[in-house]
XYZ file of C-alpha atoms in Angstrom:
192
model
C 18.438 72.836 49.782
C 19.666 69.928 48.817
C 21.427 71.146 45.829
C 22.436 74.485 47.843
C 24.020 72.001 50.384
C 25.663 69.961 47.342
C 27.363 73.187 46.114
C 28.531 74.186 49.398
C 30.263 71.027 49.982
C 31.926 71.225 46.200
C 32.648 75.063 46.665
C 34.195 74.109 49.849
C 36.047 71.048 48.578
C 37.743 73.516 45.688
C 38.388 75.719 48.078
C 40.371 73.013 50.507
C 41.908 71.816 47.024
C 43.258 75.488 46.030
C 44.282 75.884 49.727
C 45.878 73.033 49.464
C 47.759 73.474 46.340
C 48.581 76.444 47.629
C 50.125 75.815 50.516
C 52.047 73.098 48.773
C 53.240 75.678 46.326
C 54.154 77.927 49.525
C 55.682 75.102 50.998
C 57.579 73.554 47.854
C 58.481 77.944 47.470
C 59.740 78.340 50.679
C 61.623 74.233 50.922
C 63.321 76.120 47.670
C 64.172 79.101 50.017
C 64.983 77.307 53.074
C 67.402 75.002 50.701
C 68.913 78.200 49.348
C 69.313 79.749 52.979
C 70.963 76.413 54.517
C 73.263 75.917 50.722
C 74.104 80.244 51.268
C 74.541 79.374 55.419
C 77.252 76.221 54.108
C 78.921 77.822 51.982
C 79.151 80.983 53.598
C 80.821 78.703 57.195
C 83.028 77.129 54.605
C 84.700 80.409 53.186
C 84.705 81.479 56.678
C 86.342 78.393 57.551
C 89.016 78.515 54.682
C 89.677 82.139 55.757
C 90.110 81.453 59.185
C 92.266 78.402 58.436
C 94.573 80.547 55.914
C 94.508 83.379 58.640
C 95.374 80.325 61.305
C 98.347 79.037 58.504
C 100.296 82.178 58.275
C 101.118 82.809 61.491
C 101.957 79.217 62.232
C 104.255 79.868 59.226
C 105.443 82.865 60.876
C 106.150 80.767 63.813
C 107.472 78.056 62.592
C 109.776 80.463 60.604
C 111.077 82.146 63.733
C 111.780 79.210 65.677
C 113.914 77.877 62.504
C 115.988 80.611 63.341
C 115.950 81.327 66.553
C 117.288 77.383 66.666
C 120.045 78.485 64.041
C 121.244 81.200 66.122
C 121.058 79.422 69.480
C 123.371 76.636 67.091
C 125.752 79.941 66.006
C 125.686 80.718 69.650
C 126.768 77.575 71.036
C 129.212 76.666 68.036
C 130.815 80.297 69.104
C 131.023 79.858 72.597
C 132.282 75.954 71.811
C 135.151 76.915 69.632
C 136.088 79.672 71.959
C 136.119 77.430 74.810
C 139.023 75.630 73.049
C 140.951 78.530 71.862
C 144.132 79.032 73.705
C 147.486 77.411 75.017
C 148.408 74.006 75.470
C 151.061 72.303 76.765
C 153.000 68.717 76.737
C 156.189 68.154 77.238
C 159.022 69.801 74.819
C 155.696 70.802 72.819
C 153.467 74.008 72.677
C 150.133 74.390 70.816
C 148.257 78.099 70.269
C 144.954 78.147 68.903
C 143.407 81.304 67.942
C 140.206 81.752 65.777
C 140.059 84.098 62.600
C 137.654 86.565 61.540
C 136.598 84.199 58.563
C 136.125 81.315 61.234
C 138.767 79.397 60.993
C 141.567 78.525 63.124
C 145.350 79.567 63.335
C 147.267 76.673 65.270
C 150.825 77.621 65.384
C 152.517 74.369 67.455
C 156.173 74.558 68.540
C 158.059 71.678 69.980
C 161.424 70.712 71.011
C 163.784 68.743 69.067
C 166.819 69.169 70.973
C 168.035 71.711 72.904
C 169.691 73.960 69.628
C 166.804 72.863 67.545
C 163.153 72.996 67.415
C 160.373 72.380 64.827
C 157.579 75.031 63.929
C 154.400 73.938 62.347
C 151.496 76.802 61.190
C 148.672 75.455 59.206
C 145.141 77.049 59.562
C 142.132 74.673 60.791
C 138.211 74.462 60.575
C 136.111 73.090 62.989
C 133.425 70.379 62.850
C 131.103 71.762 64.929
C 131.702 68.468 66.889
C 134.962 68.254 68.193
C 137.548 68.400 66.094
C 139.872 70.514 64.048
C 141.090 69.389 60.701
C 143.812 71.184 58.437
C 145.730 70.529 55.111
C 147.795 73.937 55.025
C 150.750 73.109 57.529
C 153.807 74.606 56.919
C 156.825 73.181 59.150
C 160.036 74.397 59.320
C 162.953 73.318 61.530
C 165.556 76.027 63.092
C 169.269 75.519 64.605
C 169.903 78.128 67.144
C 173.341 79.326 67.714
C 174.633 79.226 71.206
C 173.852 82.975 71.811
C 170.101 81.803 71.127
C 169.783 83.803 67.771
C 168.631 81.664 64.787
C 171.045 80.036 62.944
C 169.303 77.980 60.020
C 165.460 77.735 59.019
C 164.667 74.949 57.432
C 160.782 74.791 55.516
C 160.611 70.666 55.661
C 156.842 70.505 53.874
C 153.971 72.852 53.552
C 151.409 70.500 52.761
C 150.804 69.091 55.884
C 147.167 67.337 57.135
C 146.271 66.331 60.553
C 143.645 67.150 63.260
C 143.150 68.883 66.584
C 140.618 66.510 68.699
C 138.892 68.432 71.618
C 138.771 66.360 74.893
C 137.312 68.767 77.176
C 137.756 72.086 77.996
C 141.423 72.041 79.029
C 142.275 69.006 76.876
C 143.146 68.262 73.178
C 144.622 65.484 71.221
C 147.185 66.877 68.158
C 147.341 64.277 65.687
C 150.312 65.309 62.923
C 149.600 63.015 59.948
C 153.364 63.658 58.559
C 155.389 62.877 61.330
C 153.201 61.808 63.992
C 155.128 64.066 66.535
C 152.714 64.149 69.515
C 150.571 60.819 68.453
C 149.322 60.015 72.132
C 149.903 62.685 73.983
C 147.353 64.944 75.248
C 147.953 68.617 75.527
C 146.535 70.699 78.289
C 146.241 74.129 79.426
């Protein structure tokens, strides 16, 4: 009995050791799979991640995109409605100013002003605006003309038709002509 009781206990002891190194190799097996389900589960939420942050990108792109140019044509817009704010007539004095905006965006002024009462001087020069508030040119043409007592034209004179100056906005119904040739209305502010 004795021995029968011996080789129970070592039967059972192998059979506690092979259980046990078999559940270690079941659990070492399935720490392997767990590992591999976790590392799959990781990198499977990162691609998901990088997709959904691409996905998330483009349409902030798209956005971003849209508002650029929805700012750039508000900018058109207001530039438009600035520069036709100004366009017009002005008046000072003996002097006249026109200015009347092109189809390639610049501006025609065409400025007329009294020199005496049989002569007055022309000046045409085409402008382009700052966006700001000013005009600048470097085309003026200015001629002179001596009217005969019946009113008709008697001489016309071209004095220079390189002329520079600038057309400062004020406000809506002001402007300041600056003449960089003759200075003719330094000063004087022109209004509708």
């Amino acid at each position: 009995m004795k021995k029968r009781l011996l080789s129970i206990i070592m039967i059972s002891s192998i059979a506690l050791q092979v259980v046990a190194c078999g559940a270690a190799e079941t659990a070492s097996a399935e720490g392997l799979k767990v590992e591999k389900v976790v590392e799959t589960e990781v990198t499977q939420e990162t691609e998901n991640a990088a997709v959904a942050v691409q996905e998330t990108e483009k349409p902030a792109e798209a956005a971003t995109d849209a508002s650029i140019e929805a700012q750039a044509e508000q900018a058109t817009d207001d530039t438009q409605k600035q520069t036709s704010d100004f366009e017009g007539q002005y008046y000072a004095g003996k002097g006249n100013l026109s200015i009347t905006k092109q189809e390639d965006g610049s501006f025609l002024i065409e400025v007329w002003w009294g020199i005496s009462a049989a002569q007055h001087g022309e000046w045409v020069m085409h402008g382009k605006y700052d966006g700001a508030d000013t005009i600048t040119y470097n085309d003026c043409v200015k001629h002179e003309y001596t009217l005969k007592d019946n009113g008709e034209v008697d001489t016309d004179e071209t004095i220079y038709t390189d002329g520079t100056g600038s057309i400062k906005i004020v406000d809506s119904n002001t402007i300041m002509w600056t003449d960089d040739m003759e200075h003719v209305a330094d000063d004087t502010p022109m209004t509708r």
